[in-house]
CSV table of C-alpha atoms in Angstrom, one decimal:
chain,number,residue,atom,x,y,z
A,241,MET,CA,49.0,87.6,-73.5
A,242,SER,CA,49.3,91.2,-73.0
A,243,ARG,CA,47.6,92.4,-69.7
A,244,ASP,CA,47.0,96.0,-71.4
A,245,ILE,CA,44.1,94.6,-73.5
A,246,CYS,CA,41.1,96.8,-73.2
A,247,VAL,CA,38.2,94.6,-71.9
A,248,HIS,CA,35.4,97.4,-72.3
A,249,THR,CA,35.0,101.2,-72.7
A,250,TRP,CA,32.0,103.2,-71.6
A,251,PRO,CA,31.1,106.9,-72.1
A,252,CYS,CA,30.7,108.7,-68.8
A,253,SER,CA,31.6,111.8,-66.8
A,254,TYR,CA,34.2,112.1,-64.1
A,255,TYR,CA,33.9,114.5,-61.1
A,256,LEU,CA,37.1,116.5,-61.0
A,257,GLU,CA,37.5,117.5,-57.3
A,258,LEU,CA,39.9,120.3,-57.8
A,259,GLU,CA,37.7,122.2,-60.4
A,260,LYS,CA,34.4,121.1,-58.8
A,261,ARG,CA,32.9,120.1,-62.1
A,262,TRP,CA,32.1,117.1,-64.2
A,263,ILE,CA,34.4,116.2,-67.2
A,264,PRO,CA,33.0,114.2,-70.1
A,265,GLY,CA,35.1,111.2,-71.4
A,266,LYS,CA,35.5,107.4,-71.5
A,267,LEU,CA,36.1,105.0,-68.8
A,268,SER,CA,38.4,102.0,-70.0
A,269,LEU,CA,38.7,98.8,-68.1
A,270,THR,CA,41.7,96.4,-68.6
A,271,PRO,CA,42.2,93.1,-66.7
A,272,LEU,CA,44.5,94.9,-64.2
A,273,SER,CA,43.6,98.6,-64.2
A,274,LEU,CA,41.0,101.3,-64.7
A,275,LYS,CA,41.5,104.7,-66.4
A,276,PHE,CA,39.5,107.7,-67.5
A,277,MET,CA,40.4,109.7,-70.6
A,278,THR,CA,38.8,113.1,-71.5
A,279,ASP,CA,37.0,113.5,-74.9
A,280,LYS,CA,38.2,117.1,-75.4
A,281,THR,CA,42.0,116.7,-75.0
A,282,GLY,CA,42.5,113.0,-74.6
A,283,GLU,CA,44.2,113.4,-71.2
A,284,ILE,CA,44.2,110.6,-68.8
A,285,LEU,CA,42.9,112.0,-65.5
A,286,VAL,CA,42.6,108.8,-63.7
A,287,ASN,CA,44.7,105.5,-64.0
A,288,PHE,CA,44.9,103.2,-61.1
A,289,PRO,CA,45.3,99.4,-60.7
A,290,LEU,CA,42.3,97.3,-59.7
A,291,SER,CA,44.3,95.8,-56.8
A,292,SER,CA,44.4,99.1,-55.1
A,293,ILE,CA,40.5,99.3,-54.9
A,294,ILE,CA,38.9,98.9,-51.5
A,295,GLU,CA,35.3,99.4,-52.3
A,296,ILE,CA,33.0,99.8,-55.3
A,297,LYS,CA,29.5,101.2,-54.6
A,298,LYS,CA,26.4,102.6,-56.4
A,299,GLU,CA,25.7,106.1,-55.1
A,300,ALA,CA,23.8,109.3,-56.2
A,301,SER,CA,25.5,112.6,-56.6
A,302,HIS,CA,23.4,115.5,-55.1
A,303,PHE,CA,20.8,112.8,-54.5
A,304,ILE,CA,19.7,112.9,-58.1
A,305,PHE,CA,22.3,111.6,-60.6
A,306,SER,CA,23.1,107.9,-60.3
A,307,SER,CA,26.8,107.3,-60.0
A,308,VAL,CA,29.5,104.7,-59.4
A,309,THR,CA,32.1,105.4,-56.7
A,310,ILE,CA,35.4,103.7,-56.4
A,311,LEU,CA,37.5,104.1,-53.2
A,312,GLU,CA,41.2,103.4,-53.3
A,313,LYS,CA,43.6,102.4,-50.5
A,314,ASP,CA,44.8,105.9,-49.9
A,315,HIS,CA,41.2,106.9,-49.3
A,316,VAL,CA,41.0,108.7,-52.6
A,317,LYS,CA,37.3,108.5,-53.9
A,318,HIS,CA,36.5,108.7,-57.6
A,319,TRP,CA,33.0,109.5,-58.9
A,320,PHE,CA,31.7,108.5,-62.3
A,321,SER,CA,28.2,109.3,-63.6
A,322,SER,CA,26.2,109.5,-66.8
A,323,LEU,CA,27.4,106.0,-67.4
A,324,GLN,CA,26.3,104.3,-70.7
A,325,PRO,CA,24.5,102.0,-71.4
A,326,SER,CA,23.7,102.0,-67.7
A,327,ARG,CA,25.1,102.3,-64.3
A,328,ASN,CA,24.3,98.5,-63.4
A,329,VAL,CA,26.2,97.3,-66.4
A,330,VAL,CA,29.4,99.2,-65.6
A,331,PHE,CA,29.2,98.4,-62.0
A,332,SER,CA,28.7,94.6,-62.6
A,333,ILE,CA,31.6,94.3,-65.0
A,334,ILE,CA,34.0,96.3,-62.9
A,335,GLU,CA,33.1,94.5,-59.7
A,336,HIS,CA,33.4,91.1,-61.6
A,337,PHE,CA,37.0,91.8,-62.7
A,338,TRP,CA,38.1,93.3,-59.4
A,339,ARG,CA,36.7,90.2,-57.4
A,340,GLU,CA,38.3,87.7,-59.7
A,341,LEU,CA,41.7,89.6,-59.5
A,342,LEU,CA,41.6,89.3,-55.7
A,343,LEU,CA,40.9,85.7,-55.8
A,344,SER,CA,43.4,84.7,-58.5
A,345,GLN,CA,46.3,87.0,-57.4
A,346,PRO,CA,46.5,86.9,-53.5
A,347,GLY,CA,49.8,88.8,-53.6
A,348,ALA,CA,48.3,91.9,-55.3
A,349,ALA,CA,45.3,91.9,-52.7
A,350,VAL,CA,47.6,91.8,-49.7
A,351,GLU,CA,50.5,93.9,-50.8
A,352,GLY,CA,51.9,96.4,-48.3
A,353,SER,CA,49.7,95.4,-45.2
A,354,SER,CA,50.1,92.9,-42.4
A,355,SER,CA,46.9,93.5,-40.4
A,356,PRO,CA,44.9,90.4,-39.0
A,357,ALA,CA,42.1,91.3,-41.5
A,358,THR,CA,44.6,91.3,-44.5
A,359,LYS,CA,46.1,88.0,-43.3
A,360,GLY,CA,42.6,86.6,-43.3
A,361,LYS,CA,42.1,87.7,-47.0
A,362,GLU,CA,45.4,86.1,-47.9
A,363,LEU,CA,44.4,82.8,-46.3
A,364,THR,CA,41.0,82.9,-48.0
A,365,CYS,CA,42.7,83.6,-51.3
A,366,LEU,CA,45.1,80.6,-50.8
A,367,MET,CA,42.1,78.4,-49.9
A,368,ALA,CA,40.4,79.5,-53.2
A,369,CYS,CA,43.5,78.6,-55.2
A,370,SER,CA,43.8,75.2,-53.5
A,371,GLN,CA,40.2,74.6,-54.3
A,372,LYS,CA,40.6,75.5,-57.8
A,373,ARG,CA,43.6,73.1,-58.3
A,374,LEU,CA,41.5,70.3,-56.7
A,375,GLU,CA,38.6,71.1,-59.1
A,376,ASP,CA,40.9,70.9,-62.0
A,377,THR,CA,42.2,67.6,-61.0
A,378,THR,CA,38.8,66.2,-60.3
A,379,ARG,CA,37.7,67.5,-63.7
A,380,VAL,CA,40.6,65.6,-65.5
A,381,LEU,CA,39.8,62.4,-63.7
A,382,HIS,CA,36.1,62.9,-64.6
A,383,HIS,CA,36.9,63.2,-68.3
A,384,GLN,CA,39.0,60.1,-68.2
A,385,GLY,CA,36.0,58.3,-66.7
A,386,GLU,CA,33.8,59.7,-69.4
A,387,GLN,CA,36.1,58.3,-72.1
A,388,LEU,CA,35.9,54.8,-70.6
A,389,ASP,CA,32.2,55.0,-70.4
A,390,SER,CA,32.2,56.1,-74.1
A,391,VAL,CA,34.3,53.0,-75.0
A,392,ALA,CA,32.0,50.8,-73.0
A,393,ARG,CA,28.9,52.3,-74.8
A,394,GLY,CA,30.7,51.6,-78.1
A,395,LEU,CA,31.3,48.0,-77.3
A,396,ASP,CA,27.6,47.5,-76.2
A,397,LYS,CA,26.5,49.1,-79.5
A,398,MET,CA,28.8,46.8,-81.6
A,399,GLU,CA,27.5,43.9,-79.7
A,400,SER,CA,24.0,44.8,-80.3
A,401,ASP,CA,24.7,45.3,-84.0
A,402,LEU,CA,26.4,42.0,-84.3
A,403,GLY,CA,23.3,40.4,-82.7
A,404,VAL,CA,21.1,42.1,-85.4
A,405,ALA,CA,23.5,41.0,-88.2
A,406,ASP,CA,23.5,37.4,-86.8
A,407,ARG,CA,19.6,37.4,-86.8
A,408,LEU,CA,19.4,38.6,-90.4
A,409,LEU,CA,21.9,36.1,-91.6
A,410,THR,CA,20.0,33.4,-89.9
A,411,GLU,CA,16.8,34.4,-91.6
A,412,LEU,CA,18.5,34.4,-95.0
A,413,GLU,CA,19.9,31.0,-94.5
A,414,SER,CA,16.5,29.5,-93.0
A,415,PRO,CA,13.4,30.7,-95.2
A,416,SER,CA,10.3,31.4,-93.2
A,417,TRP,CA,8.4,28.5,-94.8
A,418,TRP,CA,11.1,26.0,-93.6
A,419,PRO,CA,9.5,24.1,-90.6
A,420,PHE,CA,12.9,23.5,-88.9
A,421,SER,CA,13.9,27.1,-88.7
A,422,SER,CA,16.3,27.9,-85.9
A,423,ARG,CA,14.6,31.4,-85.2
A,424,LEU,CA,12.4,29.9,-82.7
A,425,TRP,CA,15.3,29.0,-80.4
A,426,LYS,CA,17.0,32.4,-80.9
A,427,VAL,CA,14.0,34.6,-79.9
A,428,PRO,CA,14.8,34.7,-76.2
A,429,SER,CA,18.6,35.4,-76.7
A,430,GLU,CA,17.8,38.4,-79.2
A,431,THR,CA,16.1,40.4,-76.4
A,432,LYS,CA,19.2,40.5,-74.2
A,433,PRO,CA,21.4,42.8,-76.1
A,434,SER,CA,18.6,45.3,-76.5
A,435,ALA,CA,17.9,45.4,-72.9
A,436,GLY,CA,21.6,45.9,-72.1
A,437,ALA,CA,21.8,48.6,-74.8
A,438,SER,CA,18.7,50.4,-73.1
A,439,VAL,CA,20.5,50.4,-69.7
A,440,ALA,CA,23.7,51.6,-71.2
A,441,SER,CA,21.8,54.4,-73.0
A,442,SER,CA,20.0,55.4,-69.8
A,443,LYS,CA,23.3,55.7,-68.0
A,444,ALA,CA,24.7,57.8,-70.8
A,445,PHE,CA,21.9,60.4,-70.6
A,446,GLY,CA,22.3,60.5,-66.8
A,447,LYS,CA,25.8,62.0,-67.1
A,448,GLU,CA,27.2,65.3,-68.3
A,449,GLY,CA,31.0,65.8,-68.9
A,450,ILE,CA,31.8,69.3,-67.6
A,451,VAL,CA,34.9,70.6,-69.4
A,452,ILE,CA,35.2,73.9,-67.7
A,453,ARG,CA,33.0,76.3,-65.7
A,454,ILE,CA,33.6,80.1,-65.0
A,455,PRO,CA,31.9,83.1,-63.4
A,456,ALA,CA,30.6,85.6,-66.0
A,457,VAL,CA,28.5,88.7,-66.5
A,458,ILE,CA,25.6,87.7,-68.8
A,459,SER,CA,23.5,89.8,-71.1
A,460,GLN,CA,20.7,88.8,-73.6
A,461,ARG,CA,19.7,90.8,-76.7
A,462,THR,CA,20.5,94.2,-75.0
A,463,GLU,CA,23.6,95.2,-73.3
A,464,SER,CA,21.6,97.6,-70.9
A,465,ARG,CA,20.6,94.6,-68.7
A,466,VAL,CA,23.2,92.3,-67.3
A,467,LYS,CA,23.3,89.9,-64.4
A,468,PRO,CA,26.1,87.8,-62.8
A,469,GLY,CA,26.1,84.1,-63.4
A,470,LYS,CA,28.0,81.0,-64.6
A,471,PHE,CA,29.2,79.8,-68.1
A,472,THR,CA,29.7,76.1,-68.5
A,473,VAL,CA,31.3,74.2,-71.4
A,474,LEU,CA,30.0,70.6,-71.6
A,475,VAL,CA,31.1,67.7,-73.8
A,476,SER,CA,27.6,67.8,-75.4
A,477,GLY,CA,27.0,71.6,-75.4
A,478,LEU,CA,27.0,74.9,-73.6
A,479,GLU,CA,25.0,76.0,-70.5
A,480,ILE,CA,24.3,79.5,-68.9
A,481,HIS,CA,23.2,79.7,-65.2
A,482,ASP,CA,22.3,82.7,-63.1
A,483,SER,CA,23.8,83.6,-59.7
A,484,ASP,CA,21.3,81.2,-58.1
A,485,SER,CA,22.6,78.3,-60.3
A,486,LEU,CA,19.3,78.2,-62.2
A,487,LEU,CA,19.6,77.2,-65.8
A,488,MET,CA,18.9,80.2,-68.1
A,489,HIS,CA,19.6,78.4,-71.4
A,490,ARG,CA,21.3,75.3,-72.6
A,491,PHE,CA,22.9,75.2,-76.3
A,492,GLU,CA,23.1,71.6,-77.6
A,493,ARG,CA,26.5,71.2,-79.4
A,494,GLU,CA,24.8,70.8,-82.8
A,495,HIS,CA,22.5,73.8,-82.3
A,496,VAL,CA,25.2,76.4,-81.8
A,497,ASP,CA,25.3,78.3,-85.1
A,498,ASP,CA,28.0,80.8,-84.4
A,499,ILE,CA,30.4,82.0,-81.6
A,500,LYS,CA,32.1,85.5,-81.9
A,501,VAL,CA,35.1,86.3,-79.9
A,502,HIS,CA,34.8,90.2,-79.5
A,503,THR,CA,37.8,90.4,-77.0
A,504,PRO,CA,39.8,87.8,-75.1
A,505,TYR,CA,37.3,88.5,-72.3
A,506,GLU,CA,34.0,88.8,-74.2
A,507,VAL,CA,32.2,86.3,-76.4
A,508,SER,CA,28.6,86.0,-78.0
A,509,ILE,CA,26.8,82.8,-78.7
A,510,ARG,CA,23.8,82.5,-81.1
A,511,GLN,CA,21.4,80.0,-82.2
A,512,ARG,CA,19.4,80.9,-85.4
A,513,PHE,CA,15.7,80.2,-86.0
A,514,ILE,CA,13.4,80.6,-88.9
A,515,GLY,CA,10.2,82.5,-88.3
A,516,LYS,CA,11.1,83.6,-84.7
A,517,PRO,CA,13.9,85.6,-83.0
A,518,ASP,CA,17.4,84.0,-82.6
A,519,ILE,CA,18.6,83.1,-79.1
A,520,ALA,CA,21.9,85.1,-78.3
A,521,TYR,CA,23.8,85.6,-75.2
A,522,ARG,CA,26.8,87.8,-74.6
A,523,LEU,CA,29.3,86.9,-71.9
A,524,ILE,CA,32.2,88.9,-70.2
A,525,SER,CA,34.5,87.1,-67.8
A,526,ALA,CA,38.0,87.6,-66.5
A,527,LYS,CA,38.4,83.8,-66.8
A,528,MET,CA,37.3,83.8,-70.6
A,529,PRO,CA,40.9,83.4,-71.8
A,530,GLU,CA,40.8,79.9,-70.3
A,531,VAL,CA,37.6,79.0,-72.2
A,532,ILE,CA,38.4,80.3,-75.7
A,533,PRO,CA,40.9,77.5,-76.5
A,534,VAL,CA,38.3,75.0,-75.4
A,535,LEU,CA,35.7,76.5,-77.7
A,536,GLU,CA,38.2,76.7,-80.6
A,537,VAL,CA,38.6,72.9,-80.3
A,538,GLN,CA,34.9,72.0,-79.9
A,539,PHE,CA,33.5,74.6,-82.3
A,540,SER,CA,36.4,75.1,-84.7
A,541,LYS,CA,34.1,75.6,-87.7
A,542,LYS,CA,31.8,78.0,-85.9
A,543,ILE,CA,34.0,80.3,-83.9
A,544,GLU,CA,35.1,83.6,-85.3
A,545,LEU,CA,37.9,85.8,-83.8
A,546,LEU,CA,36.9,89.5,-84.5
A,547,GLU,CA,39.6,92.2,-84.9
A,548,ASP,CA,40.0,93.1,-81.3
A,549,ALA,CA,40.5,89.4,-80.5
A,550,CYS,CA,43.0,88.4,-83.3
A,551,MET,CA,46.0,89.4,-81.1
A,552,PHE,CA,44.7,86.9,-78.5
A,553,GLY,CA,45.1,84.0,-81.0
A,554,SER,CA,48.6,85.1,-82.3
A,555,THR,CA,50.2,86.2,-79.1
A,556,ALA,CA,48.6,84.2,-76.3
A,557,ALA,CA,50.8,81.7,-74.5
A,558,ALA,CA,49.6,78.4,-73.3
A,559,SER,CA,47.7,79.0,-70.0
A,560,PRO,CA,47.4,76.3,-67.3
A,561,ALA,CA,43.8,75.7,-68.4
A,562,GLU,CA,44.8,74.9,-71.9
A,563,LYS,CA,47.5,72.6,-70.5
A,564,GLY,CA,45.1,70.8,-68.4
A,565,TYR,CA,42.6,70.5,-71.4
A,566,SER,CA,45.4,69.2,-73.5
A,567,VAL,CA,45.6,66.1,-71.0
A,568,PHE,CA,41.9,65.5,-71.6
A,569,LEU,CA,42.5,65.6,-75.5
A,570,ALA,CA,45.5,63.2,-75.2
A,571,GLY,CA,43.1,60.3,-75.2
A,572,GLN,CA,41.4,61.6,-78.3
A,573,ILE,CA,44.4,62.0,-80.6
A,574,PRO,CA,46.1,58.7,-82.0
A,575,ALA,CA,49.7,58.0,-81.4
A,576,GLY,CA,51.9,59.7,-84.0
A,577,GLY,CA,48.9,61.7,-85.3
A,578,SER,CA,48.2,65.3,-85.4
A,579,HIS,CA,45.2,67.5,-84.5
A,580,HIS,CA,44.4,70.3,-86.8
A,581,GLY,CA,42.4,73.3,-85.8
A,582,ASP,CA,39.7,72.7,-88.4
A,583,GLN,CA,38.9,69.2,-87.1
A,584,SER,CA,36.7,69.1,-84.0
A,585,PRO,CA,36.8,65.8,-82.1
A,586,ASP,CA,33.5,63.9,-81.5
A,587,PHE,CA,33.7,63.3,-77.7
A,588,LEU,CA,30.5,61.1,-77.6
A,589,SER,CA,31.1,58.9,-80.7
A,590,PRO,CA,32.5,55.4,-80.2
A,591,PRO,CA,36.0,54.8,-81.4
A,592,ALA,CA,36.6,53.5,-84.9
A,593,TRP,CA,37.1,49.8,-85.3
């Protein structure tokens, strides 16, 4: 996938130090860089990689106007003000992509420096990468365990159904008025499968299969208020948590009405209601390209790629997350069969017998 895709654009003003004045224009963010283009001439005044950023802060110019300042490695400071829809929104999204870039690409973060502090950052990034690989391995093993549990639940349900069928057949063979009916001897044995089924169902409700979890910037209804948090894709639905890991909302899989992919890094999820407002969330994340293929499999009939995201579906190469997820799906596709994009696998249903 091209790294020049624009994640977001905000109207704002940039302080030109040479002319001592503010220039109106637009600030554009890509996964690897940040640039400012003037409205009047279309000239690009600022264009620098995110890896060169040392610090991002919220400040006030002349103690009045709220601004976002960005400090580069060569100690060049950039001032952006009159940010729309708000300073907090722009700051949160830029900071998110900058932080994720430092964690995912340690080479870009430590390039050209060999100080002890920089070496510490490099080791921290390597530890973060190792932790991510361990989490991916654990996730795949967990999925395999979930599939075995699903097979076991299917066998328990089949056994329970066979018990019910056997009881009905016995009642048909022995009428209720027949004094030597065998139902009296079968009553204790009939209660055993139902007890086993209840135990199996209680175990099923106590587990949640996490497919993938990523950090994200979350907004609801209005784009002027955002907060950092986490977006989790489960086998049975979707969950959105805040930065303190408190659950903001859970979408059950069957309750999700539509998912719109605005860009490879931005999606919106909606649940419709009659007689009250819909529940809708908008999520932006640097890790969203890893999640979109998963959403396309689980919600193939409800997901929509908008114009800016169409290039993602046609030019994106298989990412490591997709490959890891394909391992999980391997147990779902029969040998010699094919998995079409419009057929969503039912992860919790028992296998066909």
